[in-house]
PDB file of C-alpha atoms in Angstrom:
ATOM      1  CA  MET A  10      -8.656  19.292   1.798  1.00 43.00           C
ATOM      2  CA  SER A  11     -11.154  20.287  -0.883  1.00 46.00           C
ATOM      3  CA  THR A  12     -11.022  19.500  -4.584  1.00 43.00           C
ATOM      4  CA  ALA A  13     -12.749  22.775  -5.437  1.00 46.00           C
ATOM      5  CA  GLY A  14     -10.861  24.646  -8.105  1.00 46.00           C
ATOM      6  CA  LEU A  15      -8.803  21.672  -9.239  1.00 42.00           C
ATOM      7  CA  PRO A  16      -8.705  21.139 -13.008  1.00 44.00           C
ATOM      8  CA  THR A  17     -10.425  18.093 -14.447  1.00 48.00           C
ATOM      9  CA  PRO A  18      -7.839  16.097 -16.387  1.00 47.00           C
ATOM     10  CA  GLY A  19      -9.998  13.212 -17.613  1.00 48.00           C
ATOM     11  CA  ARG A  20     -10.829  14.521 -21.073  1.00 49.00           C
ATOM     12  CA  ALA A  21      -7.183  15.295 -21.944  1.00 59.00           C
ATOM     13  CA  LEU A  22      -5.708  11.955 -20.840  1.00 65.00           C
ATOM     14  CA  HIS A  23      -4.885   9.090 -23.158  1.00 69.00           C
ATOM     15  CA  PRO A  24      -7.169   6.095 -22.398  1.00 71.00           C
ATOM     16  CA  TYR A  25      -4.140   3.989 -21.362  1.00 70.00           C
ATOM     17  CA  ALA A  26      -3.014   6.672 -18.905  1.00 74.00           C
ATOM     18  CA  ARG A  27      -6.559   7.146 -17.600  1.00 77.00           C
ATOM     19  CA  GLN A  28      -6.945   3.413 -16.942  1.00 78.00           C
ATOM     20  CA  ARG A  29      -3.609   3.249 -15.153  1.00 78.00           C
ATOM     21  CA  LEU A  30      -4.286   6.309 -12.989  1.00 83.00           C
ATOM     22  CA  THR A  31      -7.828   5.241 -12.144  1.00 82.00           C
ATOM     23  CA  GLY A  32      -6.506   1.858 -11.000  1.00 82.00           C
ATOM     24  CA  ARG A  33      -3.918   3.568  -8.790  1.00 85.00           C
ATOM     25  CA  PHE A  34      -6.555   5.779  -7.188  1.00 88.00           C
ATOM     26  CA  ALA A  35      -8.832   2.769  -6.671  1.00 87.00           C
ATOM     27  CA  GLU A  36      -6.109   0.902  -4.784  1.00 88.00           C
ATOM     28  CA  LEU A  37      -5.430   3.926  -2.589  1.00 90.00           C
ATOM     29  CA  VAL A  38      -9.120   4.347  -1.789  1.00 91.00           C
ATOM     30  CA  ARG A  39      -9.434   0.680  -0.851  1.00 90.00           C
ATOM     31  CA  HIS A  40      -6.417   0.748   1.457  1.00 91.00           C
ATOM     32  CA  GLU A  41      -7.391   4.050   3.098  1.00 92.00           C
ATOM     33  CA  GLU A  42     -10.795   2.549   3.931  1.00 92.00           C
ATOM     34  CA  GLU A  43      -9.129  -0.634   5.149  1.00 89.00           C
ATOM     35  CA  LEU A  44      -6.884   1.375   7.474  1.00 90.00           C
ATOM     36  CA  ALA A  45      -9.893   3.274   8.795  1.00 92.00           C
ATOM     37  CA  ALA A  46     -11.648  -0.031   9.518  1.00 89.00           C
ATOM     38  CA  SER A  47      -8.577  -1.348  11.370  1.00 86.00           C
ATOM     39  CA  LEU A  48      -8.359   1.725  13.601  1.00 87.00           C
ATOM     40  CA  ARG A  49     -12.095   1.623  14.272  1.00 88.00           C
ATOM     41  CA  SER A  50     -11.767  -2.005  15.357  1.00 84.00           C
ATOM     42  CA  LEU A  51      -8.831  -1.216  17.661  1.00 82.00           C
ATOM     43  CA  ALA A  52     -10.436   1.882  19.171  1.00 84.00           C
ATOM     44  CA  ALA A  53     -13.869   0.374  19.845  1.00 80.00           C
ATOM     45  CA  PRO A  54     -12.952  -1.737  22.925  1.00 75.00           C
ATOM     46  CA  ALA A  55     -10.429   0.799  24.276  1.00 74.00           C
ATOM     47  CA  PRO A  56     -11.372   2.879  27.322  1.00 76.00           C
ATOM     48  CA  ALA A  57     -12.100   6.535  26.730  1.00 76.00           C
ATOM     49  CA  GLY A  58      -8.935   8.597  26.762  1.00 82.00           C
ATOM     50  CA  SER A  59      -6.327  10.293  24.642  1.00 82.00           C
ATOM     51  CA  ALA A  60      -5.203   7.112  22.854  1.00 84.00           C
ATOM     52  CA  ARG A  61      -8.742   6.235  21.823  1.00 86.00           C
ATOM     53  CA  SER A  62      -9.347   9.814  20.684  1.00 89.00           C
ATOM     54  CA  VAL A  63      -6.224   9.771  18.527  1.00 88.00           C
ATOM     55  CA  LEU A  64      -7.252   6.500  16.877  1.00 88.00           C
ATOM     56  CA  LEU A  65     -10.788   7.686  16.162  1.00 91.00           C
ATOM     57  CA  ASP A  66      -9.490  11.000  14.838  1.00 91.00           C
ATOM     58  CA  ARG A  67      -7.075   9.214  12.502  1.00 90.00           C
ATOM     59  CA  CYS A  68      -9.839   6.805  11.478  1.00 92.00           C
ATOM     60  CA  ALA A  69     -11.962   9.785  10.435  1.00 93.00           C
ATOM     61  CA  ARG A  70      -9.024  11.262   8.549  1.00 91.00           C
ATOM     62  CA  HIS A  71      -8.499   8.035   6.617  1.00 92.00           C
ATOM     63  CA  GLU A  72     -12.175   8.086   5.675  1.00 93.00           C
ATOM     64  CA  ARG A  73     -11.926  11.706   4.520  1.00 92.00           C
ATOM     65  CA  ASP A  74      -8.763  10.924   2.554  1.00 92.00           C
ATOM     66  CA  ALA A  75     -10.559   8.011   0.887  1.00 92.00           C
ATOM     67  CA  ALA A  76     -13.458  10.287  -0.065  1.00 92.00           C
ATOM     68  CA  LEU A  77     -11.042  12.862  -1.473  1.00 90.00           C
ATOM     69  CA  LEU A  78      -9.171  10.254  -3.508  1.00 90.00           C
ATOM     70  CA  ARG A  79     -12.446   8.832  -4.775  1.00 89.00           C
ATOM     71  CA  SER A  80     -13.541  12.270  -5.985  1.00 86.00           C
ATOM     72  CA  LEU A  81     -10.196  12.788  -7.741  1.00 84.00           C
ATOM     73  CA  ALA A  82     -10.551   9.396  -9.444  1.00 81.00           C
ATOM     74  CA  LEU A  83     -14.025  10.328 -10.694  1.00 80.00           C
ATOM     75  CA  GLY A  84     -12.469  13.269 -12.503  1.00 75.00           C
ATOM     76  CA  LEU A  85     -10.318  10.841 -14.488  1.00 72.00           C
ATOM     77  CA  GLY A  86     -13.196   8.744 -15.756  1.00 61.00           C
ATOM     78  CA  PRO A  87     -15.344   5.777 -14.666  1.00 56.00           C
ATOM     79  CA  SER A  88     -13.765   2.837 -12.879  1.00 50.00           C
ATOM     80  CA  ASP A  89     -14.205  -0.723 -14.162  1.00 51.00           C
ATOM     81  CA  ARG A  90     -16.436  -1.617 -11.196  1.00 45.00           C
ATOM     82  CA  PRO A  91     -17.640   0.000  -7.969  1.00 46.00           C
ATOM     83  CA  LEU A  92     -15.350  -0.106  -4.964  1.00 46.00           C
ATOM     84  CA  GLU A  93     -16.570  -2.186  -2.070  1.00 48.00           C
ATOM     85  CA  ARG A  94     -15.859  -1.008   1.440  1.00 47.00           C
ATOM     86  CA  PRO A  95     -13.697  -3.526   3.331  1.00 45.00           C
ATOM     87  CA  ALA A  96     -15.388  -5.300   6.194  1.00 46.00           C
ATOM     88  CA  ASP A  97     -14.311  -4.341   9.696  1.00 44.00           C
ATOM     89  CA  PRO A  98     -11.932  -6.912  11.257  1.00 43.00           C
ATOM     90  CA  GLU A  99     -13.817  -9.347  13.461  1.00 44.00           C
ATOM     91  CA  PRO A 100     -13.074  -9.159  17.206  1.00 41.00           C
ATOM     92  CA  ALA A 101     -11.114 -12.015  18.731  1.00 38.00           C
ATOM     93  CA  GLY A 102     -12.804 -14.461  21.067  1.00 37.00           C
ATOM     94  CA  ASP A 103     -10.556 -14.554  24.153  1.00 36.00           C
ATOM     95  CA  ALA A 104      -7.989 -12.451  25.981  1.00 38.00           C
ATOM     96  CA  ASP A 105      -4.921 -14.075  24.422  1.00 39.00           C
ATOM     97  CA  ALA A 106      -6.510 -13.934  20.994  1.00 40.00           C
ATOM     98  CA  ASP A 107      -7.372 -10.273  21.610  1.00 55.00           C
ATOM     99  CA  THR A 108      -3.713  -9.527  22.321  1.00 58.00           C
ATOM    100  CA  ARG A 109      -2.568 -11.424  19.236  1.00 61.00           C
ATOM    101  CA  GLY A 110      -5.254  -9.777  17.147  1.00 64.00           C
ATOM    102  CA  CYS A 111      -4.247  -6.307  18.368  1.00 71.00           C
ATOM    103  CA  ALA A 112      -0.617  -7.070  17.629  1.00 71.00           C
ATOM    104  CA  ARG A 113      -1.394  -8.204  14.103  1.00 74.00           C
ATOM    105  CA  LEU A 114      -3.585  -5.196  13.413  1.00 77.00           C
ATOM    106  CA  GLY A 115      -1.030  -2.834  14.924  1.00 79.00           C
ATOM    107  CA  ALA A 116       1.889  -4.144  12.869  1.00 81.00           C
ATOM    108  CA  ARG A 117      -0.240  -4.345   9.747  1.00 84.00           C
ATOM    109  CA  TYR A 118      -1.490  -0.797  10.199  1.00 86.00           C
ATOM    110  CA  LEU A 119       2.028   0.552  10.713  1.00 85.00           C
ATOM    111  CA  LEU A 120       3.384  -1.085   7.556  1.00 89.00           C
ATOM    112  CA  LEU A 121       0.337  -0.534   5.375  1.00 89.00           C
ATOM    113  CA  GLU A 122       0.140   3.140   6.267  1.00 89.00           C
ATOM    114  CA  GLY A 123       3.875   3.789   6.399  1.00 89.00           C
ATOM    115  CA  VAL A 124       5.033   1.643   3.477  1.00 92.00           C
ATOM    116  CA  LEU A 125       2.168   0.615   1.195  1.00 91.00           C
ATOM    117  CA  ILE A 126       0.269   3.918   1.139  1.00 91.00           C
ATOM    118  CA  SER A 127       3.518   5.865   0.818  1.00 90.00           C
ATOM    119  CA  SER A 128       4.643   3.643  -2.071  1.00 90.00           C
ATOM    120  CA  LEU A 129       1.312   3.886  -3.884  1.00 89.00           C
ATOM    121  CA  VAL A 130       1.206   7.668  -3.485  1.00 90.00           C
ATOM    122  CA  ALA A 131       4.766   7.990  -4.796  1.00 89.00           C
ATOM    123  CA  ALA A 132       3.956   5.762  -7.795  1.00 87.00           C
ATOM    124  CA  LEU A 133       0.757   7.681  -8.514  1.00 87.00           C
ATOM    125  CA  ARG A 134       2.550  11.028  -8.374  1.00 87.00           C
ATOM    126  CA  THR A 135       5.108   9.701 -10.864  1.00 86.00           C
ATOM    127  CA  ASP A 136       2.326   8.488 -13.161  1.00 83.00           C
ATOM    128  CA  LEU A 137       0.581  11.856 -12.945  1.00 83.00           C
ATOM    129  CA  ARG A 138       3.745  13.646 -14.004  1.00 82.00           C
ATOM    130  CA  VAL A 139       4.355  11.216 -16.895  1.00 80.00           C
ATOM    131  CA  ALA A 140       0.742  11.643 -18.045  1.00 76.00           C
ATOM    132  CA  ALA A 141       1.085  15.462 -17.784  1.00 72.00           C
ATOM    133  CA  ALA A 142      -1.950  15.620 -15.510  1.00 67.00           C
ATOM    134  CA  PRO A 143      -2.647  19.010 -13.871  1.00 63.00           C
ATOM    135  CA  ASP A 144      -0.273  20.028 -11.076  1.00 62.00           C
ATOM    136  CA  GLY A 145      -3.143  20.374  -8.610  1.00 76.00           C
ATOM    137  CA  LEU A 146      -3.513  16.601  -8.280  1.00 80.00           C
ATOM    138  CA  ASP A 147       0.145  16.130  -7.414  1.00 81.00           C
ATOM    139  CA  GLU A 148      -0.079  18.873  -4.789  1.00 82.00           C
ATOM    140  CA  VAL A 149      -3.086  17.248  -3.141  1.00 84.00           C
ATOM    141  CA  LEU A 150      -1.316  13.877  -2.958  1.00 86.00           C
ATOM    142  CA  GLY A 151       1.808  15.528  -1.575  1.00 86.00           C
ATOM    143  CA  GLY A 152      -0.283  17.146   1.156  1.00 85.00           C
ATOM    144  CA  LEU A 153      -1.819  13.792   2.103  1.00 83.00           C
ATOM    145  CA  ALA A 154       1.609  12.150   2.303  1.00 83.00           C
ATOM    146  CA  ASP A 155       3.088  14.949   4.414  1.00 84.00           C
ATOM    147  CA  ALA A 156       0.152  14.836   6.845  1.00 81.00           C
ATOM    148  CA  ALA A 157       0.504  11.054   7.242  1.00 80.00           C
ATOM    149  CA  ASP A 158       4.237  11.319   7.935  1.00 79.00           C
ATOM    150  CA  ALA A 159       3.642  14.005  10.564  1.00 77.00           C
ATOM    151  CA  ARG A 160       1.087  11.901  12.478  1.00 77.00           C
ATOM    152  CA  ARG A 161       2.610   8.446  12.254  1.00 78.00           C
ATOM    153  CA  SER A 162       4.519   8.470  15.556  1.00 76.00           C
ATOM    154  CA  LEU A 163       1.484   9.832  17.394  1.00 78.00           C
ATOM    155  CA  VAL A 164      -0.740   7.093  15.979  1.00 81.00           C
ATOM    156  CA  TRP A 165       1.818   4.375  16.799  1.00 77.00           C
ATOM    157  CA  GLU A 166       2.005   5.644  20.386  1.00 78.00           C
ATOM    158  CA  ALA A 167      -1.775   5.450  20.584  1.00 80.00           C
ATOM    159  CA  LEU A 168      -1.797   1.927  19.125  1.00 77.00           C
ATOM    160  CA  THR A 169       0.679   0.848  21.798  1.00 73.00           C
ATOM    161  CA  GLY A 170      -1.522   2.494  24.404  1.00 69.00           C
ATOM    162  CA  VAL A 171      -4.558   0.365  23.473  1.00 68.00           C
ATOM    163  CA  GLY A 172      -2.579  -2.881  23.331  1.00 63.00           C
ATOM    164  CA  ALA A 173      -1.774  -3.015  19.633  1.00 58.00           C
ATOM    165  CA  GLY A 174       1.921  -2.719  20.437  1.00 55.00           C
ATOM    166  CA  ARG A 175       2.033  -5.730  22.762  1.00 52.00           C
ATOM    167  CA  GLY A 176       3.403  -8.766  20.969  1.00 50.00           C
ATOM    168  CA  VAL A 177       4.060  -6.851  17.766  1.00 53.00           C
ATOM    169  CA  HIS A 178       7.762  -7.629  18.011  1.00 55.00           C
ATOM    170  CA  SER A 179       7.079 -11.334  17.604  1.00 61.00           C
ATOM    171  CA  GLY A 180       8.636 -12.674  14.407  1.00 71.00           C
ATOM    172  CA  ALA A 181       5.396 -14.296  13.254  1.00 77.00           C
ATOM    173  CA  VAL A 182       3.409 -11.082  13.631  1.00 77.00           C
ATOM    174  CA  LEU A 183       5.974  -9.007  11.754  1.00 82.00           C
ATOM    175  CA  ALA A 184       6.351 -11.625   9.028  1.00 86.00           C
ATOM    176  CA  ALA A 185       2.598 -11.715   8.445  1.00 86.00           C
ATOM    177  CA  ALA A 186       2.439  -7.913   8.244  1.00 87.00           C
ATOM    178  CA  LEU A 187       5.316  -7.795   5.749  1.00 92.00           C
ATOM    179  CA  ASP A 188       3.635 -10.513   3.685  1.00 93.00           C
ATOM    180  CA  ASP A 189       0.459  -8.421   3.520  1.00 90.00           C
ATOM    181  CA  VAL A 190       2.283  -5.306   2.337  1.00 92.00           C
ATOM    182  CA  VAL A 191       4.346  -7.106  -0.293  1.00 94.00           C
ATOM    183  CA  ARG A 192       1.368  -8.990  -1.676  1.00 93.00           C
ATOM    184  CA  ALA A 193      -0.633  -5.765  -1.981  1.00 91.00           C
ATOM    185  CA  LEU A 194       2.236  -4.165  -3.925  1.00 91.00           C
ATOM    186  CA  VAL A 195       2.899  -7.122  -6.219  1.00 91.00           C
ATOM    187  CA  VAL A 196      -0.663  -8.404  -6.665  1.00 89.00           C
ATOM    188  CA  PRO A 197      -2.990  -5.385  -6.539  1.00 83.00           C
ATOM    189  CA  GLU A 198      -6.678  -6.201  -6.303  1.00 69.00           C
ATOM    190  CA  ARG A 199      -7.346  -4.372  -9.540  1.00 63.00           C
ATOM    191  CA  GLY A 200      -5.364  -5.697 -12.479  1.00 55.00           C
ATOM    192  CA  ALA A 201      -2.924  -3.107 -13.756  1.00 60.00           C
ATOM    193  CA  VAL A 202      -2.419  -2.398 -17.439  1.00 60.00           C
ATOM    194  CA  VAL A 203      -0.166  -5.199 -18.679  1.00 66.00           C
ATOM    195  CA  PRO A 204       2.374  -4.372 -21.415  1.00 66.00           C
ATOM    196  CA  MET A 205       2.865  -6.875 -24.225  1.00 71.00           C
ATOM    197  CA  ILE A 206       5.769  -5.407 -26.219  1.00 80.00           C
ATOM    198  CA  PRO A 207       9.087  -6.774 -24.833  1.00 80.00           C
ATOM    199  CA  VAL A 208      10.697  -3.358 -24.439  1.00 83.00           C
ATOM    200  CA  ALA A 209       7.637  -2.162 -22.491  1.00 81.00           C
ATOM    201  CA  VAL A 210       7.763  -5.281 -20.312  1.00 83.00           C
ATOM    202  CA  ARG A 211      11.392  -4.572 -19.437  1.00 85.00           C
ATOM    203  CA  ARG A 212      10.686  -0.912 -18.771  1.00 86.00           C
ATOM    204  CA  GLN A 213       7.791  -1.673 -16.423  1.00 85.00           C
ATOM    205  CA  ALA A 214       9.815  -4.396 -14.680  1.00 87.00           C
ATOM    206  CA  ARG A 215      12.575  -1.888 -13.979  1.00 88.00           C
ATOM    207  CA  VAL A 216      10.100   0.624 -12.582  1.00 87.00           C
ATOM    208  CA  LEU A 217       8.304  -1.901 -10.390  1.00 89.00           C
ATOM    209  CA  THR A 218      11.378  -3.551  -8.921  1.00 90.00           C
ATOM    210  CA  GLY A 219      12.794  -0.099  -8.204  1.00 90.00           C
ATOM    211  CA  GLN A 220       9.583   0.761  -6.342  1.00 90.00           C
ATOM    212  CA  TRP A 221       9.713  -2.520  -4.409  1.00 93.00           C
ATOM    213  CA  ALA A 222      13.331  -1.952  -3.409  1.00 92.00           C
ATOM    214  CA  THR A 223      12.487   1.568  -2.218  1.00 92.00           C
ATOM    215  CA  ALA A 224       9.494   0.225  -0.282  1.00 94.00           C
ATOM    216  CA  CYS A 225      11.710  -2.441   1.315  1.00 94.00           C
ATOM    217  CA  GLU A 226      14.140   0.178   2.589  1.00 93.00           C
ATOM    218  CA  ARG A 227      11.225   2.274   3.808  1.00 92.00           C
ATOM    219  CA  ALA A 228       9.998  -0.740   5.798  1.00 93.00           C
ATOM    220  CA  VAL A 229      13.465  -1.237   7.292  1.00 92.00           C
ATOM    221  CA  ALA A 230      13.661   2.422   8.335  1.00 91.00           C
ATOM    222  CA  LEU A 231      10.096   2.526   9.649  1.00 87.00           C
ATOM    223  CA  LEU A 232      10.508  -0.563  11.829  1.00 85.00           C
ATOM    224  CA  GLY A 233      13.762   0.804  13.215  1.00 83.00           C
ATOM    225  CA  ALA A 234      12.166   4.158  14.034  1.00 81.00           C
ATOM    226  CA  ALA A 235       9.256   2.369  15.752  1.00 78.00           C
ATOM    227  CA  GLY A 236      11.654   0.562  18.081  1.00 75.00           C
ATOM    228  CA  PHE A 237      11.716  -2.900  16.539  1.00 76.00           C
ATOM    229  CA  SER A 238      14.839  -4.894  17.320  1.00 75.00           C
ATOM    230  CA  VAL A 239      14.652  -7.127  14.247  1.00 81.00           C
ATOM    231  CA  PRO A 240      17.964  -6.995  12.305  1.00 87.00           C
ATOM    232  CA  GLU A 241      17.700  -5.026   9.072  1.00 90.00           C
ATOM    233  CA  ASP A 242      18.986  -7.935   6.986  1.00 91.00           C
ATOM    234  CA  GLU A 243      16.205 -10.144   8.370  1.00 90.00           C
ATOM    235  CA  VAL A 244      13.587  -7.608   7.294  1.00 91.00           C
ATOM    236  CA  ARG A 245      15.100  -7.433   3.804  1.00 92.00           C
ATOM    237  CA  GLU A 246      15.321 -11.211   3.533  1.00 91.00           C
ATOM    238  CA  ARG A 247      11.676 -11.582   4.555  1.00 92.00           C
ATOM    239  CA  TRP A 248      10.631  -8.809   2.173  1.00 94.00           C
ATOM    240  CA  TRP A 249      12.168 -10.459  -0.871  1.00 93.00           C
ATOM    241  CA  SER A 250      11.052 -13.926   0.183  1.00 92.00           C
ATOM    242  CA  SER A 251       7.520 -12.534   0.344  1.00 94.00           C
ATOM    243  CA  THR A 252       8.056 -10.977  -3.091  1.00 93.00           C
ATOM    244  CA  ARG A 253       8.856 -14.377  -4.599  1.00 92.00           C
ATOM    245  CA  ASP A 254       5.724 -15.830  -2.982  1.00 94.00           C
ATOM    246  CA  ALA A 255       3.627 -12.909  -4.259  1.00 94.00           C
ATOM    247  CA  LEU A 256       4.929 -13.364  -7.807  1.00 93.00           C
ATOM    248  CA  ALA A 257       3.867 -17.010  -7.649  1.00 93.00           C
ATOM    249  CA  ALA A 258       0.461 -15.928  -6.324  1.00 94.00           C
ATOM    250  CA  TYR A 259       0.152 -13.472  -9.224  1.00 92.00           C
ATOM    251  CA  ARG A 260       0.609 -16.361 -11.654  1.00 91.00           C
ATOM    252  CA  ARG A 261      -2.092 -18.415  -9.919  1.00 92.00           C
ATOM    253  CA  LEU A 262      -4.576 -15.535  -9.750  1.00 89.00           C
ATOM    254  CA  ARG A 263      -4.007 -13.899 -13.136  1.00 88.00           C
ATOM    255  CA  GLY A 264      -3.159 -16.974 -15.178  1.00 89.00           C
ATOM    256  CA  ARG A 265       0.027 -15.365 -16.534  1.00 88.00           C
ATOM    257  CA  ASP A 266       3.483 -14.463 -15.337  1.00 89.00           C
ATOM    258  CA  HIS A 267       4.136 -11.055 -13.800  1.00 90.00           C
ATOM    259  CA  CYS A 268       6.105  -8.708 -16.057  1.00 88.00           C
ATOM    260  CA  VAL A 269       9.050  -8.896 -13.626  1.00 89.00           C
ATOM    261  CA  VAL A 270       9.163 -12.688 -14.049  1.00 89.00           C
ATOM    262  CA  ARG A 271       8.868 -12.333 -17.830  1.00 87.00           C
ATOM    263  CA  ALA A 272      11.702  -9.808 -17.915  1.00 86.00           C
ATOM    264  CA  ALA A 273      13.903 -12.037 -15.746  1.00 84.00           C
ATOM    265  CA  ALA A 274      13.204 -15.012 -18.001  1.00 82.00           C
ATOM    266  CA  ALA A 275      14.392 -12.909 -20.941  1.00 78.00           C
ATOM    267  CA  GLY A 276      17.753 -12.437 -19.245  1.00 74.00           C
ATOM    268  CA  MET A 277      17.161  -9.160 -17.414  1.00 67.00           C
ATOM    269  CA  PRO A 278      16.886 -10.030 -13.695  1.00 62.00           C
ATOM    270  CA  PHE A 279      16.185  -6.641 -12.170  1.00 57.00           C
ATOM    271  CA  MET A 280      15.509  -7.934  -8.674  1.00 62.00           C
ATOM    272  CA  PRO A 281      18.242  -7.485  -6.033  1.00 62.00           C
ATOM    273  CA  PRO A 282      20.575 -10.467  -5.424  1.00 54.00           C
ATOM    274  CA  SER A 283      18.809 -11.260  -2.147  1.00 53.00           C
ATOM    275  CA  ALA A 284      15.532 -11.685  -4.064  1.00 53.00           C
ATOM    276  CA  ALA A 285      17.070 -14.157  -6.481  1.00 51.00           C
ATOM    277  CA  ARG A 286      18.299 -16.574  -3.824  1.00 50.00           C
ATOM    278  CA  ALA A 287      16.213 -19.680  -3.361  1.00 39.00           C
TER     279      ALA A 287
END
């Protein structure tokens, strides 16, 4: 999909909105490139065939999507620092480790692509509408999301065909993949704009916890559609347990409490009851 003819919104955006949108695009670019690297790693040792072709084709599409998102971000203004391409996952050293490594990559890919990317795109589209950015950007993002949804089952079938589906149903593998997705949502690599005014803190906390709850239900539905037999309540419990861990990690990394924690401390616990349980 080309960006030719799209309006350039950067000059008309408020600096706060530009910073927020640029950070969103940067996260999407990073995760699209990470997904491409994962598929490249899984496809490399696979024998030639339809499954390998599907993985390499989707790898190329992730790379093109990343390039498209990067070009859209440039139209908003300069980023705070250049994006670094994620390193390809290192191959495992033995057969059992290969199987475990494939399982981890397969589960991680499924949830990152089906939950994290979808959540980030949805949040970015909301931000674009709030910032009154040109409609063309929203249409491009909608096209990317629709294309990903249409191909997900085909890619998962291919992942299973090259061994990435074996062992994925293990609780440890699924838990690790859920942890990765939650941490990326709660503790993005690039620090988001942090509100200081109490009313703004509460507003952002409401928005974020709503997004996390939606992403949790998307994970539940995605795992069910992919054939996982894990009970839905177990997925939800793990999701919100991972959220608590990620909020603690945010404090360690940023040196301050997340706005959701600050809002809860002020008497407005927006997180679902399952998230509040110790």
